[in-house]
Amino acid sequence: HGATELDEFGTEVLPRRTPAPAWLPTAKGEEGDFCLRSSDCAAGLCCARHFWSKICKPVLREGQVCTRHRRKGTHGLEIFQRCQCAEGLACRLQREHGPADTSRLHTCQRH
């Protein structure tokens, strides 16, 4: 007949809840922290490859060098990925002022 367990004071003992595992992150990752996806990182950061792992890196600001991907899927081949340009910016070929406009450098520029 459904006997309940009683503690030393005669009250019913409730099963203990196990706490959340210690390895679960409680806050968003800061710059340099390991991540799996950009949602693991704090605002202004993205999750990008660094050697053979992924870390939180800063989203690119205006004037910073960015990577333009000509073919779909080439982003996964980089050992050192960069984040995308911040909102309102696009990765465009940098315009050199002069006759020898041979620069292949792309920077984040306003639309």
Coordinates of C-alpha atoms in Angstrom, one line a residue:
H1 CA 0.0 0.0 0.0
G2 CA 1.7 3.2 -1.3
A3 CA 3.9 4.0 1.6
T4 CA 5.5 7.4 1.3
E5 CA 9.0 8.2 2.6
L6 CA 9.1 10.5 5.6
D7 CA 11.9 12.6 6.9
E8 CA 12.9 12.9 10.6
F9 CA 10.1 15.5 11.1
G10 CA 7.4 13.3 9.7
T11 CA 6.9 15.3 6.5
E12 CA 6.8 13.7 3.1
V13 CA 10.2 13.7 1.3
L14 CA 10.1 15.1 -2.2
P15 CA 12.5 13.8 -4.9
R16 CA 15.4 16.2 -5.3
R17 CA 15.8 18.1 -8.5
T18 CA 19.2 17.8 -10.1
P19 CA 20.8 21.2 -10.9
A20 CA 21.7 22.2 -14.4
P21 CA 25.0 20.8 -15.5
A22 CA 27.9 23.1 -14.8
W23 CA 29.1 23.0 -18.4
L24 CA 26.0 24.7 -19.8
P25 CA 26.9 28.3 -20.6
T26 CA 25.0 30.8 -18.6
A27 CA 26.0 33.9 -20.6
K28 CA 26.7 34.7 -24.3
G29 CA 30.3 34.1 -25.3
E30 CA 32.8 37.0 -25.4
E31 CA 35.5 37.6 -28.0
G32 CA 37.8 34.6 -28.2
D33 CA 35.4 32.2 -26.4
F34 CA 34.6 28.8 -28.1
C35 CA 31.3 28.6 -29.9
L36 CA 29.2 26.4 -32.2
R37 CA 27.0 29.0 -33.8
S38 CA 26.7 32.8 -33.8
S39 CA 23.8 32.7 -31.4
D40 CA 26.3 31.4 -28.8
C41 CA 28.2 34.8 -29.0
A42 CA 27.3 38.2 -27.4
A43 CA 25.9 41.0 -29.5
G44 CA 28.4 42.4 -32.1
L45 CA 30.1 39.0 -32.4
C46 CA 29.8 36.0 -34.7
C47 CA 31.0 32.4 -34.5
A48 CA 33.8 31.9 -37.0
R49 CA 36.5 29.3 -37.7
H50 CA 39.9 29.8 -36.1
F51 CA 42.3 27.0 -37.0
W52 CA 40.2 23.8 -36.4
S53 CA 37.8 25.2 -33.9
K54 CA 35.3 28.1 -33.8
I55 CA 35.5 31.2 -31.6
C56 CA 33.5 34.4 -31.2
K57 CA 34.9 37.2 -33.3
P58 CA 33.8 40.8 -33.8
V59 CA 31.4 41.7 -36.6
L60 CA 33.2 43.9 -39.2
R61 CA 32.8 47.7 -39.1
E62 CA 33.0 50.2 -41.9
G63 CA 36.5 50.3 -43.6
Q64 CA 37.6 46.9 -42.2
V65 CA 38.8 44.3 -44.7
C66 CA 36.2 41.6 -45.5
T67 CA 36.1 38.4 -47.5
R68 CA 34.1 38.3 -50.7
H69 CA 33.0 34.8 -51.6
R70 CA 32.8 34.3 -55.3
R71 CA 31.5 30.7 -55.2
K72 CA 28.9 29.4 -52.8
G73 CA 30.4 27.1 -50.2
T74 CA 33.9 28.5 -50.2
H75 CA 33.4 30.1 -46.7
G76 CA 33.8 26.6 -45.2
L77 CA 37.3 26.2 -46.7
E78 CA 38.9 29.1 -44.7
I79 CA 41.1 28.3 -41.7
F80 CA 40.7 31.9 -40.4
Q81 CA 37.1 33.1 -41.1
R82 CA 36.0 36.7 -40.7
C83 CA 32.6 37.7 -39.6
Q84 CA 30.2 39.4 -42.1
C85 CA 30.0 43.2 -42.3
A86 CA 27.7 44.9 -39.8
E87 CA 24.1 45.7 -40.7
G88 CA 23.9 48.5 -43.3
L89 CA 27.4 47.6 -44.7
A90 CA 28.3 45.5 -47.7
C91 CA 31.6 43.8 -48.7
R92 CA 32.8 45.7 -51.8
L93 CA 36.0 46.1 -53.8
Q94 CA 38.0 48.9 -52.3
R95 CA 38.3 51.8 -54.8
E96 CA 41.9 53.0 -55.2
H97 CA 42.4 56.7 -56.1
G98 CA 44.7 56.6 -59.1
P99 CA 45.3 55.1 -62.5
A100 CA 46.5 51.7 -61.2
D101 CA 43.2 50.4 -59.8
T102 CA 44.6 46.9 -59.3
S103 CA 43.7 46.4 -55.7
R104 CA 41.7 43.2 -55.0
L105 CA 41.1 44.2 -51.4
H106 CA 37.4 44.2 -50.2
T107 CA 36.2 46.4 -47.3
C108 CA 32.9 46.9 -45.5
Q109 CA 31.2 49.9 -47.1
R110 CA 27.9 51.7 -46.7
H111 CA 25.2 50.5 -49.3

